CSV table of C-alpha atoms in Angstrom, one decimal:
chain,number,residue,atom,x,y,z
A,6,UNK,CA,-35.3,124.5,47.2
A,7,UNK,CA,-33.7,121.8,46.4
A,8,UNK,CA,-30.7,124.6,45.6
A,9,UNK,CA,-30.9,125.5,49.0
A,10,UNK,CA,-31.0,121.7,50.3
A,11,UNK,CA,-28.1,120.7,48.0
A,12,UNK,CA,-26.2,122.9,49.0
A,13,UNK,CA,-26.6,123.1,52.7
A,14,UNK,CA,-25.9,119.0,52.6
A,15,UNK,CA,-29.3,118.2,53.1
A,16,UNK,CA,-30.0,114.2,51.6
A,17,UNK,CA,-33.1,113.9,53.2
A,18,UNK,CA,-34.9,116.6,52.1
A,19,UNK,CA,-33.2,116.7,48.5
A,20,UNK,CA,-34.8,112.8,48.2
A,21,UNK,CA,-38.7,113.4,49.9
A,22,UNK,CA,-38.6,117.0,47.3
A,23,UNK,CA,-37.8,113.8,44.9
A,24,UNK,CA,-40.5,111.1,45.5
A,25,UNK,CA,-42.3,114.1,45.5
A,26,UNK,CA,-42.2,115.1,42.0
A,27,UNK,CA,-39.9,118.3,41.8
A,28,UNK,CA,-37.3,118.8,39.2
A,29,UNK,CA,-33.8,117.7,40.4
A,30,UNK,CA,-31.9,119.0,37.4
A,31,UNK,CA,-33.6,122.9,37.3
A,32,UNK,CA,-31.0,126.2,37.0
A,33,UNK,CA,-30.3,129.2,39.0
A,34,UNK,CA,-29.9,133.0,37.6
A,35,UNK,CA,-26.1,131.3,35.8
A,36,UNK,CA,-26.8,128.3,35.3
A,37,UNK,CA,-25.9,126.5,38.5
A,38,UNK,CA,-28.0,123.3,38.7
A,39,UNK,CA,-28.5,121.2,42.3
A,40,UNK,CA,-25.1,119.0,41.8
A,41,UNK,CA,-24.0,122.3,41.6
A,42,UNK,CA,-24.2,123.7,44.7
A,43,UNK,CA,-23.5,120.5,46.3
A,44,UNK,CA,-19.7,120.0,44.9
A,45,UNK,CA,-19.2,122.9,45.0
A,46,UNK,CA,-19.9,122.9,49.1
A,47,UNK,CA,-18.3,119.5,50.0
A,48,UNK,CA,-21.6,118.3,50.6
A,49,UNK,CA,-20.9,114.7,50.1
A,50,UNK,CA,-24.4,113.1,50.7
A,51,UNK,CA,-25.8,115.5,49.0
A,52,UNK,CA,-24.5,114.0,46.5
A,53,UNK,CA,-24.9,110.5,46.5
A,54,UNK,CA,-28.8,111.4,47.3
A,55,UNK,CA,-28.8,113.4,44.2
A,56,UNK,CA,-27.0,110.4,42.1
A,57,UNK,CA,-29.7,107.7,43.9
A,58,UNK,CA,-32.5,109.7,42.3
A,59,UNK,CA,-30.8,109.9,39.0
A,60,UNK,CA,-30.3,113.6,38.9
A,61,UNK,CA,-28.2,115.2,36.7
A,62,UNK,CA,-24.8,115.2,37.4
A,63,UNK,CA,-22.9,116.4,34.4
A,64,UNK,CA,-24.6,119.5,33.8
A,65,UNK,CA,-22.7,122.5,33.0
A,66,UNK,CA,-23.3,126.5,33.7
A,67,UNK,CA,-23.3,129.6,31.7
A,68,UNK,CA,-19.4,128.9,32.3
A,69,UNK,CA,-19.2,125.5,31.0
A,70,UNK,CA,-18.4,124.3,34.4
A,71,UNK,CA,-19.2,121.4,36.1
A,72,UNK,CA,-20.0,120.0,39.8
A,73,UNK,CA,-16.7,118.5,39.1
A,74,UNK,CA,-14.4,121.5,38.6
A,75,UNK,CA,-16.2,122.8,41.4
A,76,UNK,CA,-15.2,120.4,43.4
A,77,UNK,CA,-12.0,119.9,42.1
A,78,UNK,CA,-11.3,123.8,42.8
A,79,UNK,CA,-12.5,123.7,45.8
A,80,UNK,CA,-10.4,120.3,47.4
A,81,UNK,CA,-13.2,118.3,48.2
A,82,UNK,CA,-12.1,114.9,46.8
A,83,UNK,CA,-15.0,113.7,48.5
A,84,UNK,CA,-17.4,115.2,46.9
A,85,UNK,CA,-15.9,113.6,43.2
A,86,UNK,CA,-15.5,110.7,44.6
A,87,UNK,CA,-20.1,110.3,45.5
A,88,UNK,CA,-20.5,110.9,41.5
A,89,UNK,CA,-20.2,114.6,41.5
A,90,UNK,CA,-17.3,113.0,38.9
A,91,UNK,CA,-19.4,113.2,36.6
A,92,UNK,CA,-17.7,114.5,32.6
A,93,UNK,CA,-14.8,114.0,34.5
A,94,UNK,CA,-12.7,115.7,31.1
A,95,UNK,CA,-14.7,118.7,30.4
A,96,UNK,CA,-13.6,122.1,30.0
A,97,UNK,CA,-14.5,125.4,30.8
A,98,UNK,CA,-14.8,129.0,29.7
A,99,UNK,CA,-11.1,129.5,30.1
A,100,UNK,CA,-10.5,125.7,29.0
A,101,UNK,CA,-10.0,124.5,32.7
A,102,UNK,CA,-10.5,120.5,33.4
A,103,UNK,CA,-11.6,119.7,36.8
A,104,UNK,CA,-8.2,118.1,36.8
A,105,UNK,CA,-5.9,121.8,35.5
A,106,UNK,CA,-8.2,123.7,38.3
A,107,UNK,CA,-7.0,120.8,41.8
A,108,UNK,CA,-3.5,121.4,40.7
A,109,UNK,CA,-3.4,125.3,40.6
A,110,UNK,CA,-5.1,124.9,44.3
A,111,UNK,CA,-2.6,122.5,45.0
A,112,UNK,CA,-5.4,120.0,46.0
A,113,UNK,CA,-3.6,116.5,45.7
A,114,UNK,CA,-6.5,114.5,47.8
A,115,UNK,CA,-9.1,115.6,44.8
A,116,UNK,CA,-6.1,114.8,42.1
A,117,UNK,CA,-5.5,111.2,43.1
A,118,UNK,CA,-9.5,110.8,43.7
A,119,UNK,CA,-9.1,112.0,39.5
A,120,UNK,CA,-6.3,109.5,39.4
A,121,UNK,CA,-8.9,107.2,41.0
A,122,UNK,CA,-12.0,107.5,38.6
A,123,UNK,CA,-9.4,107.9,35.4
A,124,UNK,CA,-10.3,111.1,35.1
A,125,UNK,CA,-7.3,113.2,31.9
A,126,UNK,CA,-4.9,114.5,34.0
A,127,UNK,CA,-2.7,115.5,31.1
A,128,UNK,CA,-5.5,117.3,29.1
A,129,UNK,CA,-4.2,121.2,28.9
A,130,UNK,CA,-5.3,124.2,29.6
A,131,UNK,CA,-7.1,127.7,26.7
A,132,UNK,CA,-2.9,128.5,26.8
A,133,UNK,CA,-1.1,125.7,27.0
A,134,UNK,CA,-1.0,124.8,30.4
A,135,UNK,CA,-1.2,121.4,31.7
A,136,UNK,CA,-1.8,120.0,35.7
A,137,UNK,CA,2.3,119.5,35.5
A,138,UNK,CA,2.7,123.3,34.3
A,139,UNK,CA,0.4,124.8,36.8
A,140,UNK,CA,1.1,122.3,40.2
A,141,UNK,CA,4.7,123.1,39.2
A,142,UNK,CA,4.2,127.4,38.6
A,143,UNK,CA,1.7,127.6,41.4
A,144,UNK,CA,4.5,125.9,43.4
A,145,UNK,CA,2.3,122.8,44.8
A,146,UNK,CA,4.7,120.5,45.2
A,147,UNK,CA,3.1,117.2,46.8
A,148,UNK,CA,-0.1,118.3,43.8
A,149,UNK,CA,3.5,117.3,41.0
A,150,UNK,CA,4.2,115.2,43.0
A,151,UNK,CA,1.0,113.2,43.0
A,152,UNK,CA,0.7,114.1,39.1
A,153,UNK,CA,4.2,112.4,38.8
A,154,UNK,CA,3.3,109.6,39.6
A,155,UNK,CA,0.0,109.1,37.6
A,156,UNK,CA,2.6,108.6,34.6
A,157,UNK,CA,2.1,112.6,33.3
A,158,UNK,CA,5.8,113.6,31.6
A,159,UNK,CA,8.0,115.9,33.5
A,160,UNK,CA,9.0,117.4,29.7
A,161,UNK,CA,5.9,118.5,28.6
A,162,UNK,CA,5.6,121.6,27.2
A,163,UNK,CA,2.4,124.6,26.9
A,164,UNK,CA,1.4,126.6,24.1
A,165,UNK,CA,5.1,128.8,24.6
A,166,UNK,CA,7.0,125.9,24.4
A,167,UNK,CA,7.9,125.8,28.2
A,168,UNK,CA,7.6,122.9,30.5
A,169,UNK,CA,7.1,123.2,34.4
A,170,UNK,CA,10.2,123.3,35.1
A,171,UNK,CA,9.7,127.0,32.8
A,172,UNK,CA,7.1,128.0,35.4
A,173,UNK,CA,9.0,127.0,38.7
A,174,UNK,CA,11.5,128.2,37.4
A,175,UNK,CA,9.4,132.1,37.1
A,176,UNK,CA,7.6,132.5,40.1
A,177,UNK,CA,10.9,131.3,42.4
A,178,UNK,CA,9.5,127.4,43.0
A,179,UNK,CA,12.7,126.3,43.9
A,180,UNK,CA,11.6,123.5,46.4
A,181,UNK,CA,9.7,122.4,43.3
A,182,UNK,CA,12.2,123.0,40.8
A,183,UNK,CA,14.4,120.1,43.4
A,184,UNK,CA,10.8,117.5,43.6
A,185,UNK,CA,11.8,118.2,39.3
A,186,UNK,CA,15.3,117.0,39.7
A,187,UNK,CA,14.5,114.1,42.6
A,188,UNK,CA,12.4,113.1,39.7
A,189,UNK,CA,14.4,113.0,36.6
A,190,UNK,CA,13.0,115.8,35.2
A,191,UNK,CA,15.3,117.5,32.8
A,192,UNK,CA,15.8,121.6,33.8
A,193,UNK,CA,17.8,122.8,31.2
A,194,UNK,CA,15.5,122.0,28.1
A,195,UNK,CA,14.9,125.6,25.6
A,196,UNK,CA,11.3,126.8,25.1
A,197,UNK,CA,10.7,127.8,21.8
A,198,UNK,CA,12.4,131.4,22.5
A,199,UNK,CA,15.6,129.7,23.5
A,200,UNK,CA,14.7,130.5,27.3
A,201,UNK,CA,15.6,128.0,29.3
A,202,UNK,CA,14.1,127.7,33.2
A,203,UNK,CA,17.8,129.7,34.2
A,204,UNK,CA,17.3,131.7,31.5
A,205,UNK,CA,14.2,133.8,33.0
A,206,UNK,CA,15.0,132.8,36.6
A,207,UNK,CA,17.6,135.5,36.0
A,208,UNK,CA,15.9,137.6,33.9
A,209,UNK,CA,12.7,137.9,36.6
A,210,UNK,CA,15.3,137.6,39.7
A,211,UNK,CA,14.8,134.9,41.1
A,212,UNK,CA,18.1,133.9,42.6
A,213,UNK,CA,17.6,131.3,45.2
A,214,UNK,CA,16.2,129.5,41.8
A,215,UNK,CA,19.8,129.7,40.7
A,216,UNK,CA,21.3,128.2,43.2
A,217,UNK,CA,18.6,125.7,43.0
A,218,UNK,CA,19.9,125.4,39.6
């Protein structure tokens, strides 16, 4: 019952279960706690209720995913600010932090919530991709701007020496490259193979990017 109440956002039911002595840290078959389901579905009131009764909010499921990962991936900024954001710098099975996921899916408000909470915004995933790389590579200009305002270096490199500009060029995101240029990023840096963003744009046939560069 705790998982169902949390997933549906029934805060009063959760508090009643807690007062009746029902444990609120129990896991389902995937290793999820009630906090995971509350965060996944953006049930802010349920997250707050779980916090009030002392339920665990930062546990990992079977894939090393915390409630904060789920809230960030699905853009639930309010749930992050309501204490679903415990353990904000944890890495999941793919090495992603909540910030990686928020940036990858373009959830600017979630990134801003993470920044206000003091979460690490520059951590890389298992392949060396940072939140800036993911925002650039997925074409999320607003998320990119939020990360830049948080002070992340626009020229940071992944495991292959690629910058966010390389990722944007490869995927054809001319608007992202224009935003990076306005923010002061250098668009002519070489990666470990000697390729600039223009080289990658040409290789992948990204004509609009070549015009932007």
